[in-house]
PDB file of C-alpha atoms and ligand atoms in Angstrom:
ATOM      1  CA  MET A   1     134.755 186.107  20.698  1.00 78.00           C
ATOM      2  CA  THR A   2     131.771 186.004  18.330  1.00 81.00           C
ATOM      3  CA  THR A   3     132.137 185.870  14.547  1.00 88.00           C
ATOM      4  CA  VAL A   4     129.389 187.775  12.752  1.00 96.00           C
ATOM      5  CA  PRO A   5     127.979 186.387   9.469  1.00 96.00           C
ATOM      6  CA  SER A   6     128.297 188.560   6.363  1.00 97.00           C
ATOM      7  CA  LEU A   7     125.849 189.670   3.692  1.00 98.00           C
ATOM      8  CA  THR A   8     126.878 190.041   0.056  1.00 98.00           C
ATOM      9  CA  LEU A   9     126.035 193.475  -1.344  1.00 98.00           C
ATOM     10  CA  ASN A  10     124.912 194.185  -4.918  1.00 98.00           C
ATOM     11  CA  ASN A  11     128.498 194.960  -5.992  1.00 98.00           C
ATOM     12  CA  GLY A  12     129.881 191.672  -4.638  1.00 98.00           C
ATOM     13  CA  ALA A  13     131.425 193.225  -1.518  1.00 98.00           C
ATOM     14  CA  THR A  14     130.615 191.579   1.796  1.00 98.00           C
ATOM     15  CA  MET A  15     129.520 193.310   4.981  1.00 98.00           C
ATOM     16  CA  PRO A  16     129.024 191.984   8.519  1.00 98.00           C
ATOM     17  CA  GLN A  17     125.289 191.749   9.214  1.00 98.00           C
ATOM     18  CA  LEU A  18     125.828 193.244  12.664  1.00 98.00           C
ATOM     19  CA  GLY A  19     127.951 196.290  13.378  1.00 98.00           C
ATOM     20  CA  TYR A  20     128.553 198.860  16.081  1.00 98.00           C
ATOM     21  CA  GLY A  21     127.043 202.375  15.826  1.00 98.00           C
ATOM     22  CA  VAL A  22     128.698 205.339  17.522  1.00 98.00           C
ATOM     23  CA  TRP A  23     126.115 208.134  17.340  1.00 98.00           C
ATOM     24  CA  GLN A  24     126.291 210.281  20.503  1.00 97.00           C
ATOM     25  CA  VAL A  25     129.597 208.766  21.635  1.00 97.00           C
ATOM     26  CA  PRO A  26     131.871 211.753  22.372  1.00 98.00           C
ATOM     27  CA  ASP A  27     135.153 211.749  20.430  1.00 97.00           C
ATOM     28  CA  ASP A  28     137.229 211.349  23.590  1.00 97.00           C
ATOM     29  CA  GLN A  29     135.257 208.216  24.537  1.00 98.00           C
ATOM     30  CA  ALA A  30     135.008 206.758  21.045  1.00 98.00           C
ATOM     31  CA  ALA A  31     138.435 205.101  21.095  1.00 98.00           C
ATOM     32  CA  GLU A  32     137.568 203.185  24.249  1.00 98.00           C
ATOM     33  CA  ALA A  33     134.044 202.239  23.150  1.00 98.00           C
ATOM     34  CA  VAL A  34     135.100 201.142  19.656  1.00 98.00           C
ATOM     35  CA  GLY A  35     138.059 199.282  21.182  1.00 98.00           C
ATOM     36  CA  THR A  36     135.660 197.364  23.440  1.00 98.00           C
ATOM     37  CA  ALA A  37     133.446 196.535  20.452  1.00 98.00           C
ATOM     38  CA  LEU A  38     136.408 195.296  18.389  1.00 98.00           C
ATOM     39  CA  ARG A  39     137.579 193.080  21.256  1.00 98.00           C
ATOM     40  CA  ALA A  40     134.058 191.635  21.526  1.00 97.00           C
ATOM     41  CA  GLY A  41     134.166 190.649  17.846  1.00 97.00           C
ATOM     42  CA  TYR A  42     132.472 193.538  16.009  1.00 98.00           C
ATOM     43  CA  ARG A  43     134.277 194.337  12.759  1.00 98.00           C
ATOM     44  CA  SER A  44     131.836 196.840  11.233  1.00 98.00           C
ATOM     45  CA  ILE A  45     131.752 200.366  12.700  1.00 98.00           C
ATOM     46  CA  ASP A  46     129.150 202.981  11.719  1.00 98.00           C
ATOM     47  CA  THR A  47     130.150 206.622  12.217  1.00 98.00           C
ATOM     48  CA  ALA A  48     129.410 209.914  10.415  1.00 98.00           C
ATOM     49  CA  ALA A  49     131.059 213.308  10.000  1.00 98.00           C
ATOM     50  CA  VAL A  50     128.291 214.903  12.058  1.00 98.00           C
ATOM     51  CA  TYR A  51     128.898 212.519  14.996  1.00 98.00           C
ATOM     52  CA  GLU A  52     132.259 214.300  15.478  1.00 98.00           C
ATOM     53  CA  ASN A  53     133.915 211.067  16.606  1.00 98.00           C
ATOM     54  CA  GLU A  54     135.705 209.928  13.451  1.00 98.00           C
ATOM     55  CA  ARG A  55     139.075 210.722  15.077  1.00 98.00           C
ATOM     56  CA  GLY A  56     138.447 208.604  18.190  1.00 98.00           C
ATOM     57  CA  THR A  57     136.985 205.855  16.016  1.00 98.00           C
ATOM     58  CA  GLY A  58     140.078 205.882  13.786  1.00 98.00           C
ATOM     59  CA  GLN A  59     142.363 205.723  16.827  1.00 98.00           C
ATOM     60  CA  ALA A  60     140.628 202.548  18.014  1.00 98.00           C
ATOM     61  CA  LEU A  61     140.896 200.982  14.567  1.00 98.00           C
ATOM     62  CA  ALA A  62     144.622 201.745  14.405  1.00 98.00           C
ATOM     63  CA  ALA A  63     145.290 200.573  17.962  1.00 98.00           C
ATOM     64  CA  SER A  64     143.394 197.301  17.481  1.00 98.00           C
ATOM     65  CA  GLY A  65     146.062 195.715  15.324  1.00 97.00           C
ATOM     66  CA  ILE A  66     143.257 194.113  13.283  1.00 98.00           C
ATOM     67  CA  ASP A  67     144.031 193.710   9.588  1.00 98.00           C
ATOM     68  CA  ARG A  68     142.388 196.549   7.609  1.00 98.00           C
ATOM     69  CA  GLU A  69     140.801 194.023   5.245  1.00 98.00           C
ATOM     70  CA  GLU A  70     138.904 192.496   8.188  1.00 98.00           C
ATOM     71  CA  LEU A  71     137.346 195.818   9.183  1.00 98.00           C
ATOM     72  CA  PHE A  72     134.279 197.426   7.626  1.00 98.00           C
ATOM     73  CA  VAL A  73     134.167 201.186   8.209  1.00 99.00           C
ATOM     74  CA  THR A  74     131.173 203.325   7.288  1.00 99.00           C
ATOM     75  CA  THR A  75     130.947 207.107   7.407  1.00 99.00           C
ATOM     76  CA  LYS A  76     128.501 209.645   5.975  1.00 99.00           C
ATOM     77  CA  VAL A  77     128.407 213.024   4.265  1.00 99.00           C
ATOM     78  CA  TRP A  78     126.432 215.574   6.283  1.00 98.00           C
ATOM     79  CA  ASN A  79     123.596 217.768   4.999  1.00 98.00           C
ATOM     80  CA  SER A  80     125.680 220.966   4.873  1.00 98.00           C
ATOM     81  CA  ASP A  81     128.167 219.269   2.527  1.00 98.00           C
ATOM     82  CA  HIS A  82     125.746 218.324  -0.250  1.00 98.00           C
ATOM     83  CA  GLY A  83     126.881 219.183  -3.786  1.00 98.00           C
ATOM     84  CA  TYR A  84     129.674 217.725  -5.938  1.00 98.00           C
ATOM     85  CA  ASP A  85     132.687 219.752  -4.776  1.00 98.00           C
ATOM     86  CA  SER A  86     131.556 220.002  -1.163  1.00 98.00           C
ATOM     87  CA  ALA A  87     131.056 216.248  -0.929  1.00 99.00           C
ATOM     88  CA  LEU A  88     134.540 215.584  -2.335  1.00 99.00           C
ATOM     89  CA  ARG A  89     136.022 217.926   0.290  1.00 99.00           C
ATOM     90  CA  ALA A  90     133.919 216.422   3.086  1.00 99.00           C
ATOM     91  CA  PHE A  91     135.090 212.945   2.135  1.00 99.00           C
ATOM     92  CA  ASP A  92     138.766 213.978   2.225  1.00 98.00           C
ATOM     93  CA  ALA A  93     138.229 215.457   5.694  1.00 98.00           C
ATOM     94  CA  SER A  94     136.483 212.320   6.978  1.00 99.00           C
ATOM     95  CA  LEU A  95     139.233 210.079   5.646  1.00 98.00           C
ATOM     96  CA  GLU A  96     141.870 212.285   7.264  1.00 98.00           C
ATOM     97  CA  ARG A  97     140.094 212.207  10.651  1.00 98.00           C
ATOM     98  CA  LEU A  98     139.661 208.433  10.448  1.00 98.00           C
ATOM     99  CA  GLY A  99     143.322 208.028   9.532  1.00 98.00           C
ATOM    100  CA  LEU A 100     142.387 205.670   6.684  1.00 98.00           C
ATOM    101  CA  ASP A 101     143.129 205.614   2.975  1.00 98.00           C
ATOM    102  CA  TYR A 102     139.724 204.159   2.100  1.00 99.00           C
ATOM    103  CA  VAL A 103     136.362 203.512   3.736  1.00 99.00           C
ATOM    104  CA  ASP A 104     134.287 200.424   3.106  1.00 99.00           C
ATOM    105  CA  LEU A 105     131.048 202.358   2.772  1.00 99.00           C
ATOM    106  CA  TYR A 106     130.257 206.044   2.232  1.00 99.00           C
ATOM    107  CA  LEU A 107     126.652 207.164   2.655  1.00 99.00           C
ATOM    108  CA  ILE A 108     124.586 210.295   2.026  1.00 99.00           C
ATOM    109  CA  HIS A 109     123.300 210.878   5.568  1.00 98.00           C
ATOM    110  CA  TRP A 110     119.933 212.482   4.612  1.00 98.00           C
ATOM    111  CA  PRO A 111     118.436 213.275   1.195  1.00 98.00           C
ATOM    112  CA  VAL A 112     117.502 216.886   2.134  1.00 98.00           C
ATOM    113  CA  PRO A 113     114.998 217.021  -0.750  1.00 98.00           C
ATOM    114  CA  SER A 114     114.357 220.760  -0.210  1.00 97.00           C
ATOM    115  CA  ARG A 115     117.926 221.398  -1.329  1.00 97.00           C
ATOM    116  CA  GLY A 116     117.726 219.185  -4.411  1.00 97.00           C
ATOM    117  CA  ALA A 117     121.440 218.315  -4.369  1.00 98.00           C
ATOM    118  CA  TYR A 118     121.567 214.619  -3.518  1.00 98.00           C
ATOM    119  CA  VAL A 119     122.143 213.571  -7.137  1.00 98.00           C
ATOM    120  CA  ASP A 120     125.215 215.844  -7.404  1.00 98.00           C
ATOM    121  CA  THR A 121     126.411 214.625  -4.013  1.00 98.00           C
ATOM    122  CA  TYR A 122     126.082 211.034  -5.165  1.00 99.00           C
ATOM    123  CA  LYS A 123     127.963 211.764  -8.414  1.00 98.00           C
ATOM    124  CA  ALA A 124     130.903 212.865  -6.252  1.00 99.00           C
ATOM    125  CA  MET A 125     130.587 209.575  -4.383  1.00 99.00           C
ATOM    126  CA  GLU A 126     130.625 207.665  -7.684  1.00 99.00           C
ATOM    127  CA  LYS A 127     133.949 209.381  -8.416  1.00 98.00           C
ATOM    128  CA  ILE A 128     135.271 208.501  -4.918  1.00 99.00           C
ATOM    129  CA  HIS A 129     134.164 204.903  -5.509  1.00 98.00           C
ATOM    130  CA  ALA A 130     135.785 204.776  -8.966  1.00 98.00           C
ATOM    131  CA  ASP A 131     139.026 206.045  -7.389  1.00 98.00           C
ATOM    132  CA  GLY A 132     138.917 203.147  -4.901  1.00 98.00           C
ATOM    133  CA  ARG A 133     138.554 205.377  -1.847  1.00 98.00           C
ATOM    134  CA  ALA A 134     135.088 204.049  -0.940  1.00 99.00           C
ATOM    135  CA  ARG A 135     134.717 200.344  -1.669  1.00 98.00           C
ATOM    136  CA  SER A 136     130.924 200.766  -1.663  1.00 99.00           C
ATOM    137  CA  ILE A 137     128.546 203.733  -1.719  1.00 99.00           C
ATOM    138  CA  GLY A 138     124.997 204.060  -0.529  1.00 99.00           C
ATOM    139  CA  VAL A 139     122.418 206.268   1.127  1.00 99.00           C
ATOM    140  CA  SER A 140     120.605 206.802   4.388  1.00 99.00           C
ATOM    141  CA  ASN A 141     117.107 208.016   5.132  1.00 98.00           C
ATOM    142  CA  PHE A 142     116.085 207.882   1.469  1.00 98.00           C
ATOM    143  CA  LEU A 143     112.397 207.323   0.758  1.00 98.00           C
ATOM    144  CA  PRO A 144     111.601 205.171  -2.306  1.00 98.00           C
ATOM    145  CA  GLU A 145     110.858 208.342  -4.331  1.00 98.00           C
ATOM    146  CA  HIS A 146     114.378 209.665  -3.582  1.00 98.00           C
ATOM    147  CA  LEU A 147     115.929 206.322  -4.547  1.00 98.00           C
ATOM    148  CA  GLU A 148     113.949 206.251  -7.813  1.00 98.00           C
ATOM    149  CA  ARG A 149     115.204 209.703  -8.751  1.00 98.00           C
ATOM    150  CA  LEU A 150     118.775 208.844  -7.755  1.00 98.00           C
ATOM    151  CA  MET A 151     118.815 205.590  -9.733  1.00 98.00           C
ATOM    152  CA  ASP A 152     117.390 207.377 -12.810  1.00 98.00           C
ATOM    153  CA  ALA A 153     120.160 209.991 -12.723  1.00 98.00           C
ATOM    154  CA  THR A 154     123.235 207.943 -11.747  1.00 98.00           C
ATOM    155  CA  SER A 155     124.839 204.632 -12.683  1.00 98.00           C
ATOM    156  CA  VAL A 156     125.986 202.943  -9.444  1.00 98.00           C
ATOM    157  CA  VAL A 157     123.022 201.431  -7.572  1.00 98.00           C
ATOM    158  CA  PRO A 158     123.408 202.182  -3.834  1.00 99.00           C
ATOM    159  CA  VAL A 159     124.472 199.041  -1.966  1.00 99.00           C
ATOM    160  CA  LEU A 160     122.178 199.860   0.925  1.00 98.00           C
ATOM    161  CA  ASN A 161     119.817 202.357   2.491  1.00 99.00           C
ATOM    162  CA  GLN A 162     120.283 202.942   6.224  1.00 99.00           C
ATOM    163  CA  ILE A 163     116.881 203.849   7.665  1.00 99.00           C
ATOM    164  CA  GLU A 164     115.151 204.081  11.020  1.00 98.00           C
ATOM    165  CA  LEU A 165     113.794 200.582  11.607  1.00 98.00           C
ATOM    166  CA  HIS A 166     112.728 198.684  14.727  1.00 98.00           C
ATOM    167  CA  PRO A 167     109.696 196.573  15.630  1.00 98.00           C
ATOM    168  CA  GLN A 168     107.526 199.676  16.150  1.00 98.00           C
ATOM    169  CA  LEU A 169     108.550 200.990  12.705  1.00 98.00           C
ATOM    170  CA  ALA A 170     108.993 197.829  10.660  1.00 98.00           C
ATOM    171  CA  GLN A 171     109.202 199.637   7.274  1.00 98.00           C
ATOM    172  CA  ALA A 172     107.712 196.772   5.231  1.00 98.00           C
ATOM    173  CA  ASP A 173     107.170 198.944   2.120  1.00 98.00           C
ATOM    174  CA  ALA A 174     110.693 200.336   2.143  1.00 98.00           C
ATOM    175  CA  ARG A 175     112.171 196.855   2.670  1.00 98.00           C
ATOM    176  CA  ALA A 176     110.162 195.438  -0.219  1.00 98.00           C
ATOM    177  CA  PHE A 177     111.280 198.322  -2.467  1.00 98.00           C
ATOM    178  CA  HIS A 178     114.912 197.687  -1.510  1.00 98.00           C
ATOM    179  CA  VAL A 179     114.611 193.955  -2.253  1.00 98.00           C
ATOM    180  CA  ARG A 180     113.162 194.729  -5.712  1.00 98.00           C
ATOM    181  CA  HIS A 181     116.208 196.880  -6.510  1.00 98.00           C
ATOM    182  CA  GLY A 182     118.937 194.742  -4.906  1.00 98.00           C
ATOM    183  CA  ILE A 183     119.527 197.311  -2.155  1.00 99.00           C
ATOM    184  CA  ALA A 184     120.234 196.015   1.353  1.00 99.00           C
ATOM    185  CA  THR A 185     118.330 197.475   4.299  1.00 99.00           C
ATOM    186  CA  GLU A 186     120.349 198.698   7.273  1.00 99.00           C
ATOM    187  CA  ALA A 187     118.436 199.491  10.467  1.00 99.00           C
ATOM    188  CA  TRP A 188     119.327 202.543  12.537  1.00 98.00           C
ATOM    189  CA  SER A 189     118.040 202.843  16.103  1.00 98.00           C
ATOM    190  CA  PRO A 190     117.462 199.071  15.866  1.00 98.00           C
ATOM    191  CA  LEU A 191     116.663 198.923  19.594  1.00 98.00           C
ATOM    192  CA  GLY A 192     114.282 201.873  19.370  1.00 97.00           C
ATOM    193  CA  GLN A 193     117.014 203.872  21.164  1.00 97.00           C
ATOM    194  CA  GLY A 194     116.473 201.656  24.212  1.00 93.00           C
ATOM    195  CA  ARG A 195     113.316 203.589  25.101  1.00 85.00           C
ATOM    196  CA  GLY A 196     109.944 201.907  25.558  1.00 93.00           C
ATOM    197  CA  LEU A 197     110.431 199.094  23.079  1.00 97.00           C
ATOM    198  CA  LEU A 198     112.682 197.026  25.338  1.00 98.00           C
ATOM    199  CA  ASP A 199     110.136 197.285  28.188  1.00 97.00           C
ATOM    200  CA  LEU A 200     107.129 196.034  26.205  1.00 98.00           C
ATOM    201  CA  PRO A 201     105.518 192.892  27.677  1.00 98.00           C
ATOM    202  CA  GLN A 202     105.429 191.179  24.263  1.00 98.00           C
ATOM    203  CA  VAL A 203     109.199 191.631  23.904  1.00 98.00           C
ATOM    204  CA  ALA A 204     109.782 190.505  27.488  1.00 98.00           C
ATOM    205  CA  ALA A 205     107.725 187.345  26.848  1.00 98.00           C
ATOM    206  CA  VAL A 206     109.785 186.366  23.790  1.00 98.00           C
ATOM    207  CA  ALA A 207     112.986 187.118  25.731  1.00 98.00           C
ATOM    208  CA  ARG A 208     111.877 184.933  28.659  1.00 98.00           C
ATOM    209  CA  LYS A 209     110.937 182.074  26.340  1.00 98.00           C
ATOM    210  CA  HIS A 210     114.465 181.989  24.872  1.00 98.00           C
ATOM    211  CA  GLY A 211     116.336 182.804  28.080  1.00 98.00           C
ATOM    212  CA  ARG A 212     117.645 185.948  26.367  1.00 98.00           C
ATOM    213  CA  THR A 213     117.415 189.698  27.008  1.00 98.00           C
ATOM    214  CA  PRO A 214     114.896 192.015  25.296  1.00 98.00           C
ATOM    215  CA  ALA A 215     117.734 193.637  23.309  1.00 98.00           C
ATOM    216  CA  GLN A 216     118.924 190.244  22.075  1.00 98.00           C
ATOM    217  CA  VAL A 217     115.532 189.128  20.808  1.00 98.00           C
ATOM    218  CA  VAL A 218     114.960 192.498  19.070  1.00 98.00           C
ATOM    219  CA  LEU A 219     118.340 192.208  17.330  1.00 98.00           C
ATOM    220  CA  ARG A 220     117.540 188.611  16.391  1.00 98.00           C
ATOM    221  CA  TRP A 221     114.256 189.838  14.818  1.00 98.00           C
ATOM    222  CA  HIS A 222     116.302 192.196  12.614  1.00 98.00           C
ATOM    223  CA  LEU A 223     118.668 189.441  11.499  1.00 98.00           C
ATOM    224  CA  GLN A 224     115.784 187.158  10.577  1.00 98.00           C
ATOM    225  CA  LEU A 225     114.208 189.962   8.511  1.00 98.00           C
ATOM    226  CA  GLY A 226     117.506 190.217   6.610  1.00 98.00           C
ATOM    227  CA  ASN A 227     118.455 193.639   7.955  1.00 98.00           C
ATOM    228  CA  VAL A 228     121.955 194.844   8.597  1.00 98.00           C
ATOM    229  CA  VAL A 229     121.874 196.089  12.178  1.00 98.00           C
ATOM    230  CA  ILE A 230     124.096 198.564  14.096  1.00 98.00           C
ATOM    231  CA  PRO A 231     123.121 198.794  17.771  1.00 98.00           C
ATOM    232  CA  LYS A 232     124.897 201.294  19.991  1.00 98.00           C
ATOM    233  CA  SER A 233     125.926 201.060  23.628  1.00 98.00           C
ATOM    234  CA  VAL A 234     128.921 202.344  25.552  1.00 97.00           C
ATOM    235  CA  THR A 235     128.434 199.796  28.337  1.00 98.00           C
ATOM    236  CA  PRO A 236     130.867 196.885  27.848  1.00 98.00           C
ATOM    237  CA  SER A 237     128.414 194.236  29.090  1.00 98.00           C
ATOM    238  CA  ARG A 238     125.742 195.479  26.649  1.00 98.00           C
ATOM    239  CA  ILE A 239     128.234 195.690  23.784  1.00 98.00           C
ATOM    240  CA  GLU A 240     128.946 191.989  24.420  1.00 98.00           C
ATOM    241  CA  GLU A 241     125.282 191.105  24.931  1.00 98.00           C
ATOM    242  CA  ASN A 242     124.318 192.758  21.624  1.00 98.00           C
ATOM    243  CA  ILE A 243     126.691 190.604  19.580  1.00 98.00           C
ATOM    244  CA  ASP A 244     125.761 187.351  21.352  1.00 98.00           C
ATOM    245  CA  ILE A 245     122.715 186.709  19.170  1.00 98.00           C
ATOM    246  CA  PHE A 246     123.822 183.925  16.859  1.00 97.00           C
ATOM    247  CA  GLY A 247     123.046 180.920  19.054  1.00 95.00           C
ATOM    248  CA  PHE A 248     119.242 180.945  18.903  1.00 97.00           C
ATOM    249  CA  ALA A 249     116.371 181.701  16.501  1.00 98.00           C
ATOM    250  CA  LEU A 250     112.898 183.209  16.769  1.00 98.00           C
ATOM    251  CA  ASP A 251     110.029 181.002  15.615  1.00 98.00           C
ATOM    252  CA  ASP A 252     106.845 181.951  13.751  1.00 98.00           C
ATOM    253  CA  ASP A 253     104.961 182.721  16.987  1.00 98.00           C
ATOM    254  CA  ASP A 254     107.722 185.098  18.065  1.00 98.00           C
ATOM    255  CA  LEU A 255     107.734 186.804  14.674  1.00 98.00           C
ATOM    256  CA  ALA A 256     103.936 187.205  14.858  1.00 98.00           C
ATOM    257  CA  ALA A 257     104.286 188.778  18.323  1.00 98.00           C
ATOM    258  CA  PHE A 258     106.796 191.250  16.902  1.00 98.00           C
ATOM    259  CA  ALA A 259     104.594 191.994  13.877  1.00 98.00           C
ATOM    260  CA  SER A 260     101.830 193.114  16.257  1.00 98.00           C
ATOM    261  CA  LEU A 261     104.087 195.900  17.600  1.00 98.00           C
ATOM    262  CA  ASP A 262     104.392 197.839  14.328  1.00 98.00           C
ATOM    263  CA  GLN A 263     102.800 201.267  14.697  1.00 96.00           C
ATOM    264  CA  GLY A 264     104.628 203.058  11.883  1.00 96.00           C
ATOM    265  CA  ARG A 265     105.957 205.368  14.578  1.00 89.00           C
ATOM    266  CA  ARG A 266     109.182 207.307  13.961  1.00 97.00           C
ATOM    267  CA  LEU A 267     111.520 208.316  16.772  1.00 97.00           C
ATOM    268  CA  GLY A 268     113.595 210.455  14.421  1.00 97.00           C
ATOM    269  CA  PRO A 269     112.788 213.072  11.775  1.00 98.00           C
ATOM    270  CA  ASP A 270     110.734 212.502   8.624  1.00 98.00           C
ATOM    271  CA  PRO A 271     113.186 212.262   5.689  1.00 98.00           C
ATOM    272  CA  ALA A 272     110.722 214.085   3.415  1.00 97.00           C
ATOM    273  CA  HIS A 273     111.234 217.293   5.399  1.00 96.00           C
ATOM    274  CA  PHE A 274     114.453 217.044   7.405  1.00 97.00           C
ATOM    275  CA  GLY A 275     117.541 219.132   6.682  1.00 91.00           C
TER     276      GLY A 275
HETATM  277  P1  LIG B   1     119.810 202.040  19.363  1.00 50.73           P
HETATM  278  O1  LIG B   1     118.466 201.588  18.930  1.00 50.73           O
HETATM  279  O2  LIG B   1     120.999 201.253  18.984  1.00 50.73           O
HETATM  280  O3  LIG B   1     119.739 202.218  20.939  1.00 50.73           O
HETATM  281  C1  LIG B   1     120.851 202.602  21.676  1.00 50.73           C
HETATM  282  C2  LIG B   1     120.468 202.742  23.135  1.00 50.73           C
HETATM  283  O4  LIG B   1     119.791 201.572  23.578  1.00 50.73           O
HETATM  284  C3  LIG B   1     121.696 202.876  24.031  1.00 50.73           C
HETATM  285  O5  LIG B   1     122.095 204.213  24.147  1.00 50.73           O
HETATM  286  C4  LIG B   1     121.209 202.285  25.328  1.00 50.73           C
HETATM  287  O6  LIG B   1     120.499 203.266  26.063  1.00 50.73           O
HETATM  288  C5  LIG B   1     120.216 201.220  24.879  1.00 50.73           C
HETATM  289  N1  LIG B   1     120.816 199.872  24.818  1.00 50.73           N
HETATM  290  C6  LIG B   1     121.766 199.409  23.967  1.00 50.73           C
HETATM  291  N2  LIG B   1     122.022 198.109  24.188  1.00 50.73           N
HETATM  292  C7  LIG B   1     121.205 197.727  25.196  1.00 50.73           C
HETATM  293  C8  LIG B   1     120.997 196.506  25.861  1.00 50.73           C
HETATM  294  N3  LIG B   1     121.672 195.410  25.526  1.00 50.73           N
HETATM  295  N4  LIG B   1     120.070 196.478  26.856  1.00 50.73           N
HETATM  296  C9  LIG B   1     119.357 197.571  27.194  1.00 50.73           C
HETATM  297  N5  LIG B   1     119.507 198.765  26.588  1.00 50.73           N
HETATM  298  C10 LIG B   1     120.418 198.843  25.596  1.00 50.73           C
HETATM  299  O7  LIG B   1     119.915 203.572  18.916  1.00 50.73           O
HETATM  300  P2  LIG B   1     120.857 204.521  18.102  1.00 50.73           P
HETATM  301  O8  LIG B   1     122.148 204.780  18.771  1.00 50.73           O
HETATM  302  O9  LIG B   1     119.985 205.684  17.764  1.00 50.73           O
HETATM  303  O10 LIG B   1     121.125 203.752  16.727  1.00 50.73           O
HETATM  304  C11 LIG B   1     122.217 202.902  16.512  1.00 50.73           C
HETATM  305  C12 LIG B   1     123.161 203.475  15.487  1.00 50.73           C
HETATM  306  O11 LIG B   1     122.463 203.784  14.281  1.00 50.73           O
HETATM  307  C13 LIG B   1     123.779 204.820  15.872  1.00 50.73           C
HETATM  308  O12 LIG B   1     124.805 204.701  16.830  1.00 50.73           O
HETATM  309  C14 LIG B   1     124.249 205.309  14.531  1.00 50.73           C
HETATM  310  O13 LIG B   1     125.453 204.655  14.158  1.00 50.73           O
HETATM  311  C15 LIG B   1     123.102 204.881  13.636  1.00 50.73           C
HETATM  312  N6  LIG B   1     122.108 205.965  13.417  1.00 50.73           N
HETATM  313  C16 LIG B   1     122.004 206.482  12.157  1.00 50.73           C
HETATM  314  C17 LIG B   1     121.099 207.487  11.897  1.00 50.73           C
HETATM  315  C18 LIG B   1     120.986 208.032  10.511  1.00 50.73           C
HETATM  316  O14 LIG B   1     120.327 209.056  10.311  1.00 50.73           O
HETATM  317  N7  LIG B   1     121.570 207.394   9.537  1.00 50.73           N
HETATM  318  C19 LIG B   1     120.285 208.001  12.910  1.00 50.73           C
HETATM  319  C20 LIG B   1     120.392 207.445  14.186  1.00 50.73           C
HETATM  320  C21 LIG B   1     121.304 206.414  14.420  1.00 50.73           C
END
């Protein structure tokens, strides 16, 4: 079983640098998939209210017998629950579905700037954090302008921003902004959703050179950039493959090959307009 190295967040908490994401895993399959991930050595699980699989995820956590302190559980407040009171209620419901009395990380899923409520939402999260029910709080899909506004209006700096990030969308500006403010970068769709990216000849060449798979070298690229990474698969062999990335390193030539793939191309929505 692999042990994943941890990163220290800006509040002193630690977080595994690699976790397991469960977007699009149906609730009735989540317990099995998360159970497989936990047996393979993953300790960080990324879910969200809108994924509708917090219950199955929580069942796997409970059934695993793993000490709660060794687990790192992230969930997120959905767009329809923005606002102070709504966010407090949404958090209670998430915690109840997960069967936990605290989460390690609670995130705003999208900023929904058209609604103008992410500051109030975050103030509710500051209260949840102060009450000890979320050990850390952060955001997802925030552009630097949203983070600036949030940090001006609130007092707890988000520990991380979870954004779409893969070699074809390397997000250099966002990463540099995060570094300047002590915010970790977490990559969603780190494998480019398994489409296209993993079939590129440049990725295949790096994989061949290291005797690894395309997914493994892409995940290794993330680690070497300093990203937290949360690949998803429901296939046990891939779940195991995706965590077996700590026994090799990319060199400068490999990193240059990856840098040539950046097209600034999103697979998901533009945070400036979504929600
Ligand atoms: P991903 O980049 O992790 O790709 C997942 C897909 O890649 C799988 O469905 C499978 O088809 C393929 N795959 C996985 N492992 C493979 C392997 N070893 N070899 C070949 N193919 C492989 O995409 P994702 O699920 O979109 O993102 C990962 C996680 O990020 C999600 O589960 C979720 O937790 C999070 N996420 C967050 C947001 C957000 O808005 N915050 C949005 C999307 C995803």
